[in-house]
CSV table of C-alpha atoms in Angstrom, one decimal:
chain,number,residue,atom,x,y,z
A,1,UNK,CA,6.6,17.1,4.7
A,2,UNK,CA,9.3,16.8,7.3
A,3,UNK,CA,12.9,17.4,5.8
A,4,UNK,CA,15.7,15.6,7.8
A,5,UNK,CA,18.0,18.2,9.3
A,6,UNK,CA,21.7,17.5,8.6
A,7,UNK,CA,24.5,18.3,11.0
A,8,UNK,CA,28.0,18.9,9.9
A,9,UNK,CA,31.0,16.9,11.4
A,10,UNK,CA,34.6,17.4,10.8
A,11,UNK,CA,35.4,14.0,9.1
A,12,UNK,CA,39.1,14.6,9.0
A,13,UNK,CA,39.3,13.6,12.6
A,14,UNK,CA,38.3,10.1,11.7
A,15,UNK,CA,38.6,8.2,15.0
A,16,UNK,CA,37.2,11.2,17.0
A,17,UNK,CA,34.1,11.4,14.7
A,18,UNK,CA,33.5,7.7,14.8
A,19,UNK,CA,33.6,7.7,18.6
A,20,UNK,CA,31.2,10.7,18.7
A,21,UNK,CA,28.5,9.1,16.5
A,22,UNK,CA,28.6,5.7,18.0
A,23,UNK,CA,28.5,7.0,21.5
A,24,UNK,CA,25.2,8.7,21.0
A,25,UNK,CA,23.4,5.3,21.4
A,26,UNK,CA,25.7,2.7,22.9
A,27,UNK,CA,25.9,-0.5,20.9
A,28,UNK,CA,23.9,1.0,17.9
A,29,UNK,CA,25.1,0.0,14.5
A,30,UNK,CA,25.9,3.0,12.3
A,31,UNK,CA,23.4,3.6,9.5
A,32,UNK,CA,23.3,5.2,6.1
A,33,UNK,CA,21.8,8.3,7.9
A,34,UNK,CA,24.7,8.6,10.2
A,35,UNK,CA,27.0,8.7,7.2
A,36,UNK,CA,24.7,11.2,5.5
A,37,UNK,CA,24.8,13.5,8.6
A,38,UNK,CA,28.6,13.2,8.9
A,39,UNK,CA,29.2,14.0,5.2
A,40,UNK,CA,26.5,16.7,5.0
A,41,UNK,CA,24.8,14.9,2.1
A,42,UNK,CA,21.5,13.1,1.6
A,43,UNK,CA,21.1,9.3,2.3
A,44,UNK,CA,20.5,8.8,-1.5
A,45,UNK,CA,23.9,10.4,-2.2
A,46,UNK,CA,25.5,7.9,0.2
A,47,UNK,CA,23.7,5.0,-1.6
A,48,UNK,CA,25.1,6.2,-4.9
A,49,UNK,CA,28.6,6.2,-3.6
A,50,UNK,CA,28.2,2.7,-1.9
A,51,UNK,CA,26.9,1.2,-5.2
A,52,UNK,CA,29.2,3.2,-7.4
A,53,UNK,CA,26.4,4.8,-9.3
A,54,UNK,CA,25.3,8.2,-10.5
A,55,UNK,CA,27.2,11.3,-11.5
A,56,UNK,CA,28.9,12.7,-8.4
A,57,UNK,CA,31.8,14.9,-8.1
A,58,UNK,CA,35.2,13.4,-6.9
A,59,UNK,CA,35.2,15.6,-3.7
A,60,UNK,CA,31.7,14.5,-2.8
A,61,UNK,CA,32.6,10.7,-3.3
A,62,UNK,CA,35.7,11.3,-1.2
A,63,UNK,CA,33.9,13.0,1.5
A,64,UNK,CA,31.2,10.3,1.7
A,65,UNK,CA,34.0,7.5,1.7
A,66,UNK,CA,35.7,9.2,4.6
A,67,UNK,CA,32.4,9.6,6.4
A,68,UNK,CA,31.8,5.8,6.0
A,69,UNK,CA,35.1,5.1,7.6
A,70,UNK,CA,34.6,7.7,10.3
A,71,UNK,CA,31.2,6.4,11.6
A,72,UNK,CA,32.0,2.7,11.0
A,73,UNK,CA,29.2,2.1,8.6
A,74,UNK,CA,29.1,-1.4,7.0
A,75,UNK,CA,27.3,-1.3,3.7
A,76,UNK,CA,25.3,-4.3,2.6
A,77,UNK,CA,27.8,-4.8,-0.3
A,78,UNK,CA,30.9,-5.4,1.6
A,79,UNK,CA,34.4,-5.8,0.2
A,80,UNK,CA,35.0,-9.1,-1.5
A,81,UNK,CA,31.4,-9.3,-2.8
A,82,UNK,CA,31.0,-8.5,-6.5
A,83,UNK,CA,29.7,-5.0,-7.0
A,84,UNK,CA,27.4,-6.0,-9.9
A,85,UNK,CA,25.3,-9.2,-10.1
A,86,UNK,CA,23.9,-10.4,-13.4
A,87,UNK,CA,20.4,-10.3,-11.8
A,88,UNK,CA,18.9,-7.9,-9.4
A,89,UNK,CA,16.4,-9.0,-6.8
A,90,UNK,CA,13.4,-7.4,-5.4
A,91,UNK,CA,10.7,-8.3,-2.9
A,92,UNK,CA,7.0,-7.6,-2.8
A,93,UNK,CA,5.6,-7.7,0.7
A,94,UNK,CA,1.8,-8.0,0.8
A,95,UNK,CA,-0.7,-8.3,3.7
A,96,UNK,CA,-2.6,-11.3,2.1
A,97,UNK,CA,-1.1,-13.3,-0.6
A,98,UNK,CA,-4.6,-14.9,-1.3
A,99,UNK,CA,-5.9,-11.6,-2.6
A,100,UNK,CA,-6.1,-11.7,-6.5
A,101,UNK,CA,-5.4,-8.0,-6.6
A,102,UNK,CA,-1.8,-8.6,-5.6
A,103,UNK,CA,-1.4,-11.4,-8.2
A,104,UNK,CA,-2.0,-8.7,-10.9
A,105,UNK,CA,0.2,-6.2,-9.1
A,106,UNK,CA,3.0,-8.9,-9.0
A,107,UNK,CA,2.5,-9.6,-12.7
A,108,UNK,CA,2.9,-5.8,-13.6
A,109,UNK,CA,6.1,-5.6,-11.5
A,110,UNK,CA,7.7,-8.8,-12.9
A,111,UNK,CA,6.7,-7.8,-16.6
A,112,UNK,CA,8.3,-4.3,-16.1
A,113,UNK,CA,11.5,-5.8,-14.6
A,114,UNK,CA,11.7,-8.7,-17.1
A,115,UNK,CA,14.0,-7.0,-19.6
A,116,UNK,CA,16.6,-6.6,-16.8
A,117,UNK,CA,16.2,-10.3,-15.9
A,118,UNK,CA,15.5,-9.3,-12.4
A,119,UNK,CA,14.1,-11.7,-9.8
A,120,UNK,CA,11.0,-10.7,-7.8
A,121,UNK,CA,10.1,-12.7,-4.7
A,122,UNK,CA,6.8,-12.2,-2.7
A,123,UNK,CA,6.2,-12.5,1.0
A,124,UNK,CA,3.0,-12.3,2.9
A,125,UNK,CA,2.5,-10.7,6.4
A,126,UNK,CA,-0.9,-12.3,6.9
A,127,UNK,CA,-1.9,-8.7,7.8
A,128,UNK,CA,0.0,-9.0,11.2
A,129,UNK,CA,2.4,-6.3,12.4
A,130,UNK,CA,4.6,-8.9,14.2
A,131,UNK,CA,5.0,-10.9,11.0
A,132,UNK,CA,5.6,-7.7,9.0
A,133,UNK,CA,8.4,-6.7,11.4
A,134,UNK,CA,10.0,-10.0,11.1
A,135,UNK,CA,9.9,-9.9,7.2
A,136,UNK,CA,11.1,-6.3,6.9
A,137,UNK,CA,13.9,-6.8,9.5
A,138,UNK,CA,15.2,-9.8,7.5
A,139,UNK,CA,15.1,-7.9,4.3
A,140,UNK,CA,17.0,-5.0,5.9
A,141,UNK,CA,19.9,-7.4,6.5
A,142,UNK,CA,19.7,-9.0,3.1
A,143,UNK,CA,21.2,-8.2,-0.3
A,144,UNK,CA,17.9,-7.5,-1.9
A,145,UNK,CA,17.9,-4.5,-4.4
A,146,UNK,CA,14.4,-3.1,-3.5
A,147,UNK,CA,11.4,-3.7,-1.4
A,148,UNK,CA,7.8,-3.0,-2.2
A,149,UNK,CA,5.5,-2.9,0.8
A,150,UNK,CA,1.8,-3.2,1.2
A,151,UNK,CA,1.6,-2.4,4.9
A,152,UNK,CA,-0.3,-4.5,7.4
A,153,UNK,CA,-3.3,-3.0,9.1
A,154,UNK,CA,-2.2,-0.6,11.8
A,155,UNK,CA,1.3,-0.1,10.4
A,156,UNK,CA,3.1,3.1,11.5
A,157,UNK,CA,6.2,4.8,10.0
A,158,UNK,CA,8.4,3.4,12.8
A,159,UNK,CA,7.5,-0.2,11.7
A,160,UNK,CA,9.7,0.5,8.6
A,161,UNK,CA,12.5,2.0,10.7
A,162,UNK,CA,15.2,-0.8,10.1
A,163,UNK,CA,14.5,-0.8,6.5
A,164,UNK,CA,14.6,3.0,6.3
A,165,UNK,CA,18.1,2.9,8.1
A,166,UNK,CA,19.6,0.9,5.1
A,167,UNK,CA,20.5,2.0,1.6
A,168,UNK,CA,17.8,-0.4,0.2
A,169,UNK,CA,15.2,1.5,-2.0
A,170,UNK,CA,11.7,0.8,-0.7
A,171,UNK,CA,8.2,2.2,-1.2
A,172,UNK,CA,4.7,1.7,0.0
A,173,UNK,CA,2.1,0.6,-2.6
A,174,UNK,CA,-1.7,0.4,-2.7
A,175,UNK,CA,-2.1,1.1,1.0
A,176,UNK,CA,-0.7,4.3,2.5
A,177,UNK,CA,-0.1,4.9,6.2
A,178,UNK,CA,-0.6,8.7,6.2
A,179,UNK,CA,3.0,9.9,6.3
A,180,UNK,CA,4.0,12.3,3.6
A,181,UNK,CA,7.8,11.6,3.9
A,182,UNK,CA,7.3,8.0,2.8
A,183,UNK,CA,7.4,7.0,-0.9
A,184,UNK,CA,4.0,5.8,-2.0
A,185,UNK,CA,2.3,4.7,-5.2
A,186,UNK,CA,-1.3,3.7,-5.2
A,187,UNK,CA,-4.9,4.8,-5.6
A,188,UNK,CA,-7.2,7.4,-4.0
A,189,UNK,CA,-9.5,5.3,-1.8
A,190,UNK,CA,-11.5,8.2,-0.4
A,191,UNK,CA,-12.4,9.5,-3.9
A,192,UNK,CA,-13.2,5.9,-5.1
A,193,UNK,CA,-15.6,5.4,-2.3
A,194,UNK,CA,-17.3,8.7,-2.9
A,195,UNK,CA,-17.8,7.6,-6.5
A,196,UNK,CA,-19.3,4.3,-5.4
A,197,UNK,CA,-21.7,5.9,-2.9
A,198,UNK,CA,-22.7,8.6,-5.4
A,199,UNK,CA,-23.5,5.8,-7.9
A,200,UNK,CA,-25.9,4.0,-5.5
A,201,UNK,CA,-27.5,7.3,-4.4
A,202,UNK,CA,-28.1,8.2,-7.9
A,203,UNK,CA,-29.9,4.9,-8.4
A,204,UNK,CA,-32.2,5.9,-5.6
A,205,UNK,CA,-30.7,4.0,-2.7
A,206,UNK,CA,-30.9,5.4,0.8
A,207,UNK,CA,-30.4,2.3,3.0
A,208,UNK,CA,-26.8,1.6,2.2
A,209,UNK,CA,-24.5,-0.6,4.2
A,210,UNK,CA,-20.7,-0.3,4.2
A,211,UNK,CA,-19.0,-3.6,4.9
A,212,UNK,CA,-15.5,-4.7,5.5
A,213,UNK,CA,-12.0,-3.5,6.4
A,214,UNK,CA,-10.3,-2.9,9.7
A,215,UNK,CA,-10.6,0.3,11.8
A,216,UNK,CA,-6.9,0.6,12.3
A,217,UNK,CA,-6.3,0.4,8.6
A,218,UNK,CA,-5.5,3.8,6.9
A,219,UNK,CA,-7.2,2.6,3.7
A,220,UNK,CA,-10.4,1.8,5.8
A,221,UNK,CA,-10.3,5.2,7.2
A,222,UNK,CA,-10.1,6.8,3.8
A,223,UNK,CA,-13.0,4.8,2.4
A,224,UNK,CA,-15.0,5.3,5.6
A,225,UNK,CA,-14.6,9.0,5.3
A,226,UNK,CA,-15.5,8.9,1.6
A,227,UNK,CA,-18.7,7.0,2.4
A,228,UNK,CA,-19.8,9.1,5.4
A,229,UNK,CA,-19.1,12.3,3.7
A,230,UNK,CA,-21.1,11.5,0.7
A,231,UNK,CA,-24.1,10.3,2.8
A,232,UNK,CA,-23.9,13.6,4.8
A,233,UNK,CA,-23.7,15.6,1.6
A,234,UNK,CA,-27.1,14.1,0.5
A,235,UNK,CA,-28.6,14.4,4.0
A,236,UNK,CA,-28.9,10.7,4.2
A,237,UNK,CA,-28.6,9.1,7.7
A,238,UNK,CA,-26.6,6.0,8.1
A,239,UNK,CA,-28.7,3.4,9.8
A,240,UNK,CA,-27.3,1.8,13.1
A,241,UNK,CA,-25.4,-1.4,12.3
A,242,UNK,CA,-25.0,-0.6,8.6
A,243,UNK,CA,-21.3,0.0,9.0
A,244,UNK,CA,-19.6,-3.5,9.6
A,245,UNK,CA,-15.9,-3.9,9.9
A,246,UNK,CA,-13.4,-6.5,11.1
A,247,UNK,CA,-12.5,-8.5,7.9
A,248,UNK,CA,-11.6,-8.3,4.2
A,249,UNK,CA,-12.5,-11.8,2.8
A,250,UNK,CA,-15.4,-13.4,1.1
A,251,UNK,CA,-16.3,-15.3,4.2
A,252,UNK,CA,-16.4,-12.1,6.2
A,253,UNK,CA,-18.7,-10.3,3.6
A,254,UNK,CA,-21.0,-13.3,3.5
A,255,UNK,CA,-21.4,-13.5,7.2
A,256,UNK,CA,-21.8,-9.7,7.7
A,257,UNK,CA,-24.4,-9.4,4.9
A,258,UNK,CA,-26.4,-12.4,6.2
A,259,UNK,CA,-26.9,-10.8,9.5
A,260,UNK,CA,-28.0,-7.5,8.0
A,261,UNK,CA,-30.3,-9.2,5.4
A,262,UNK,CA,-32.0,-11.1,8.2
A,263,UNK,CA,-32.5,-8.0,10.2
A,264,UNK,CA,-35.9,-6.1,10.4
A,265,UNK,CA,-34.9,-3.4,8.1
A,266,UNK,CA,-32.4,-4.7,5.7
A,267,UNK,CA,-30.2,-2.6,3.4
A,268,UNK,CA,-31.3,-2.1,-0.3
A,269,UNK,CA,-27.5,-1.7,-1.3
A,270,UNK,CA,-24.1,-2.7,-0.1
A,271,UNK,CA,-20.7,-1.1,-0.6
A,272,UNK,CA,-18.0,-3.6,-0.1
A,273,UNK,CA,-14.6,-2.6,1.3
A,274,UNK,CA,-13.1,-4.6,-1.5
A,275,UNK,CA,-14.2,-7.0,-4.3
A,276,UNK,CA,-13.7,-10.1,-2.1
A,277,UNK,CA,-16.0,-8.8,0.6
A,278,UNK,CA,-18.5,-7.7,-2.2
A,279,UNK,CA,-18.5,-11.3,-3.7
A,280,UNK,CA,-19.2,-12.6,-0.2
A,281,UNK,CA,-22.1,-10.2,0.1
A,282,UNK,CA,-23.6,-11.4,-3.3
A,283,UNK,CA,-23.3,-15.0,-2.0
A,284,UNK,CA,-25.3,-14.0,1.1
A,285,UNK,CA,-27.9,-12.4,-1.1
A,286,UNK,CA,-28.2,-15.6,-3.3
A,287,UNK,CA,-28.3,-17.7,-0.1
A,288,UNK,CA,-31.6,-16.0,0.8
A,289,UNK,CA,-33.2,-16.6,-2.5
A,290,UNK,CA,-32.8,-12.8,-3.5
A,291,UNK,CA,-31.4,-11.7,-6.7
A,292,UNK,CA,-28.3,-9.4,-7.0
A,293,UNK,CA,-29.0,-6.5,-9.2
A,294,UNK,CA,-32.7,-7.1,-8.9
A,295,UNK,CA,-33.5,-7.1,-5.2
A,296,UNK,CA,-30.3,-5.8,-3.7
A,297,UNK,CA,-27.4,-3.7,-5.3
A,298,UNK,CA,-23.8,-4.3,-4.6
A,299,UNK,CA,-20.6,-2.3,-5.4
A,300,UNK,CA,-17.0,-3.6,-4.8
A,301,UNK,CA,-13.6,-2.1,-4.9
A,302,UNK,CA,-10.4,-3.1,-6.8
A,303,UNK,CA,-11.8,-4.7,-10.0
A,304,UNK,CA,-10.1,-8.1,-9.6
A,305,UNK,CA,-10.5,-10.4,-12.6
A,306,UNK,CA,-13.0,-12.4,-10.7
A,307,UNK,CA,-15.4,-9.4,-10.4
A,308,UNK,CA,-16.4,-9.6,-14.0
A,309,UNK,CA,-16.8,-13.4,-13.9
A,310,UNK,CA,-19.6,-13.6,-11.2
A,311,UNK,CA,-23.0,-15.0,-12.2
A,312,UNK,CA,-24.0,-11.3,-11.9
A,313,UNK,CA,-21.0,-9.2,-12.8
A,314,UNK,CA,-19.9,-7.0,-10.1
A,315,UNK,CA,-20.0,-3.2,-10.4
A,316,UNK,CA,-16.7,-2.0,-8.8
A,317,UNK,CA,-14.1,0.8,-8.4
A,318,UNK,CA,-11.0,0.1,-10.4
A,319,UNK,CA,-7.5,1.0,-9.7
A,320,UNK,CA,-5.6,-1.1,-12.2
A,321,UNK,CA,-3.2,-3.3,-10.4
A,322,UNK,CA,-1.2,-4.4,-13.4
A,323,UNK,CA,-0.5,-0.9,-14.6
A,324,UNK,CA,0.2,0.2,-11.0
A,325,UNK,CA,2.8,-2.7,-10.8
A,326,UNK,CA,4.6,-1.5,-13.8
A,327,UNK,CA,4.9,2.1,-12.5
A,328,UNK,CA,6.1,0.7,-9.2
A,329,UNK,CA,8.8,-1.3,-10.8
A,330,UNK,CA,10.0,1.5,-12.9
A,331,UNK,CA,10.1,3.9,-9.9
A,332,UNK,CA,11.9,1.6,-7.7
A,333,UNK,CA,14.6,0.8,-10.2
A,334,UNK,CA,15.3,4.6,-10.5
A,335,UNK,CA,15.2,5.4,-6.8
A,336,UNK,CA,18.9,4.3,-6.1
A,337,UNK,CA,20.1,6.4,-9.0
A,338,UNK,CA,18.6,9.8,-7.8
A,339,UNK,CA,20.5,11.8,-5.2
A,340,UNK,CA,18.6,14.3,-3.2
A,341,UNK,CA,15.2,13.4,-4.6
A,342,UNK,CA,11.9,14.3,-3.0
A,343,UNK,CA,9.5,11.6,-1.8
A,344,UNK,CA,7.5,9.7,-4.5
A,345,UNK,CA,3.8,10.3,-4.3
A,346,UNK,CA,1.9,8.8,-7.3
A,347,UNK,CA,-1.9,8.5,-7.1
A,348,UNK,CA,-3.9,6.6,-9.6
A,349,UNK,CA,-7.4,8.2,-10.3
A,350,UNK,CA,-10.2,5.6,-9.6
A,351,UNK,CA,-12.7,4.6,-12.2
A,352,UNK,CA,-16.3,3.3,-11.7
A,353,UNK,CA,-16.8,0.1,-13.7
A,354,UNK,CA,-20.6,-0.3,-14.2
A,355,UNK,CA,-21.8,-3.9,-14.4
A,356,UNK,CA,-25.0,-5.7,-13.6
A,357,UNK,CA,-24.9,-5.9,-9.7
A,358,UNK,CA,-26.5,-2.4,-9.3
A,359,UNK,CA,-29.5,-2.8,-11.6
A,360,UNK,CA,-31.9,-3.0,-8.5
A,361,UNK,CA,-35.5,-2.5,-9.7
A,362,UNK,CA,-37.7,-4.9,-7.8
A,363,UNK,CA,-37.5,-3.1,-4.5
A,364,UNK,CA,-38.8,0.2,-6.0
A,365,UNK,CA,-41.6,-1.7,-8.0
A,366,UNK,CA,-42.9,-2.9,-4.6
A,367,UNK,CA,-43.8,0.7,-3.9
A,368,UNK,CA,-41.1,1.5,-1.3
A,369,UNK,CA,-40.1,5.1,-1.0
A,370,UNK,CA,-36.7,5.9,-2.4
């Protein structure tokens, strides 16, 4: 984990210090990190002073206030605006608002924050970096009290830079971007995919297709590694064309599975990137007059409510969205109160939920070799 290096500045020479900091990058607005460096404290300590929270010594508070004046920092809560509102406001930023998993996540967050009468809004980036940048940049200039981000595919730490340069508590959820210094709460997609692949292999499957996701998505990379490593562990080759990516919807799963099922050597089992893809795969199986769980096995990922309500209930990997949402809300509400804290990294263990979609038997009764 990279730890920011602090430099000490003589804040008693107010105008001189202000000139020095602001001249480093002409025209750049001073950030909470500039104040932290000038006062030789952490950004979290600056946030506590700005919001008049926490238990800090009088000298520390005075040093931070002097640094704020010295570097010309303008906190979001400026003079004349009430320090305390009756209601706090948070924003959940997701990559696809249509995904039912995020509905459960949102409910967990709102239920946890309900006693505080907090307001939680939701914004969708449509899994586009440009739209994510627009949303986060606007939030960075707002009076929101916290931001929860499900990053768009291909997101990098620098895409959160403007938000990081504010005193707004924020964290990544569900989907990590592989940077240990960022706060993250979510599942373990690599382990979850290992569990799914092991389940299919234990049932005797060798011709397994992995469908869905985007190659520039960190979660896809984790699941892909989990799948490939498990196949290699059992000395099972992955057939050409059996890894299909480029989407995460039912429509994508249906189209991808239709192509594979119409091929000369179709898979006997599918592992969907998420439940939506897996449900699309099951639709494609039915379209061909085949039976899910009898002719072809399917495993999903997420355990959205819809998974159990399919004509053939979907076997899937569960990372409970509602419980995750409650943990996210409780963690976020504490973040602004903790000075000098280490990055949050909470990982939920995945669970294999066995249902009817993997009870494939007809293929083996036809005398095919496992």
